[in-house]
Short mmCIF file of C-alpha atoms in Angstrom, two decimals:
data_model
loop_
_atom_site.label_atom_id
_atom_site.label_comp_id
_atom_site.label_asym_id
_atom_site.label_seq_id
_atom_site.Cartn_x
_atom_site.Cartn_y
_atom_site.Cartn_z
CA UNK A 23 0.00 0.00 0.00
CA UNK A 24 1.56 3.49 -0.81
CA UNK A 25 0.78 6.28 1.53
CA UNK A 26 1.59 9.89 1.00
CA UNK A 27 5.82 9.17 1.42
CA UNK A 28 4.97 5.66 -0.60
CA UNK A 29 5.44 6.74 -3.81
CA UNK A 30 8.24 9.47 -3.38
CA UNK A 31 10.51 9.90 -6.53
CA UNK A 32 9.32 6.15 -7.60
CA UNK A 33 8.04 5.05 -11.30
CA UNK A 34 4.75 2.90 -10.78
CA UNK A 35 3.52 0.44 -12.80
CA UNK A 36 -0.54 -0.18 -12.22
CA UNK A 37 -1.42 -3.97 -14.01
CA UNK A 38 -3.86 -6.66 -13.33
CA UNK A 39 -7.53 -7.62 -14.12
CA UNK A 40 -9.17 -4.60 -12.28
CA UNK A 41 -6.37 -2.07 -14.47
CA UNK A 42 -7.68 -4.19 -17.83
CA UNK A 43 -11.38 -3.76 -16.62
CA UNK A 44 -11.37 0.36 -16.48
CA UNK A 45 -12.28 2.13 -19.84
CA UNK A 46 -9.46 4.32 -21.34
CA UNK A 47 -10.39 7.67 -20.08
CA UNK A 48 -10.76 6.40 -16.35
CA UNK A 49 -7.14 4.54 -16.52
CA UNK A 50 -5.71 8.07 -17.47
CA UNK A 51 -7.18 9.37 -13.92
CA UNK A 52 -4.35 6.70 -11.99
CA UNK A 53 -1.28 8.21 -13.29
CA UNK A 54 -2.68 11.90 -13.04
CA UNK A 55 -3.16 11.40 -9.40
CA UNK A 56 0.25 9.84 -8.73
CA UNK A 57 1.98 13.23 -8.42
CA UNK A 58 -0.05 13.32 -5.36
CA UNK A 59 2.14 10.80 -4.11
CA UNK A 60 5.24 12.41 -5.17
CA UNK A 61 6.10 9.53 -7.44
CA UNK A 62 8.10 10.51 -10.77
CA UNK A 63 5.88 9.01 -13.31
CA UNK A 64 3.40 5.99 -13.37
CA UNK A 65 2.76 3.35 -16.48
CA UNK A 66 -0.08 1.14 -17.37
CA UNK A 67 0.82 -1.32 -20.01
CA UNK A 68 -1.06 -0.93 -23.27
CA UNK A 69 -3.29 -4.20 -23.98
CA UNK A 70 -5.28 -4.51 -26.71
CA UNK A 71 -8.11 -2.69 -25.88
CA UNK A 72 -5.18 0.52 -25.94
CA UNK A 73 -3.73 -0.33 -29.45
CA UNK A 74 -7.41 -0.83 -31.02
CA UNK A 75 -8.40 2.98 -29.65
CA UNK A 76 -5.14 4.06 -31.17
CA UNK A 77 -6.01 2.22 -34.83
CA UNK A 78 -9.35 3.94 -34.45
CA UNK A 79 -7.88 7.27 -34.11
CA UNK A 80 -5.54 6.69 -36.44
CA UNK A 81 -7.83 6.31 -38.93
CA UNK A 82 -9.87 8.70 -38.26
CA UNK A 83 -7.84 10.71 -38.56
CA UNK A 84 -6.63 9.37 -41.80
CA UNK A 85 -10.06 9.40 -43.45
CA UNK A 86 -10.74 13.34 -42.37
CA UNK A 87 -7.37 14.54 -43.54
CA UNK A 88 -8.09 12.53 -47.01
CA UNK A 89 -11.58 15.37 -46.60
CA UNK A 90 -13.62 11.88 -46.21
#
């Protein structure tokens, strides 16, 4: 458990089932809230649910620049 000195000038790394579970927006909130902590930066692991958002955009993007 990490308390307020927990986390001081540490990188975090958040995994698991109940990481996997949260939709994207909500798993940006954890490493947003670890300078609370003092930590120095925090990482989630993309999974596929990350890299099929990022294809998504991607392409968006690709289809309005084309004027689609």
């Amino acid at each position: 458990m990490l308390g307020a000195d927990g986390g001081l000038y540490q990188s975090i790394e958040f995994h698991g089932p109940a990481i996997e579970a949260l939709p994207l927006h909500e798993r940006m909130v954890i490493p947003n809230m670890m300078a609370e902590l003092g930590a120095k930066n925090a990482y989630l692991p993309p999974d596929d649910f990350v890299f099929d958002y990022l294809a998504e955009r991607r392409a968006k993007r690709s289809n309005s620049e084309v004027g689609m």
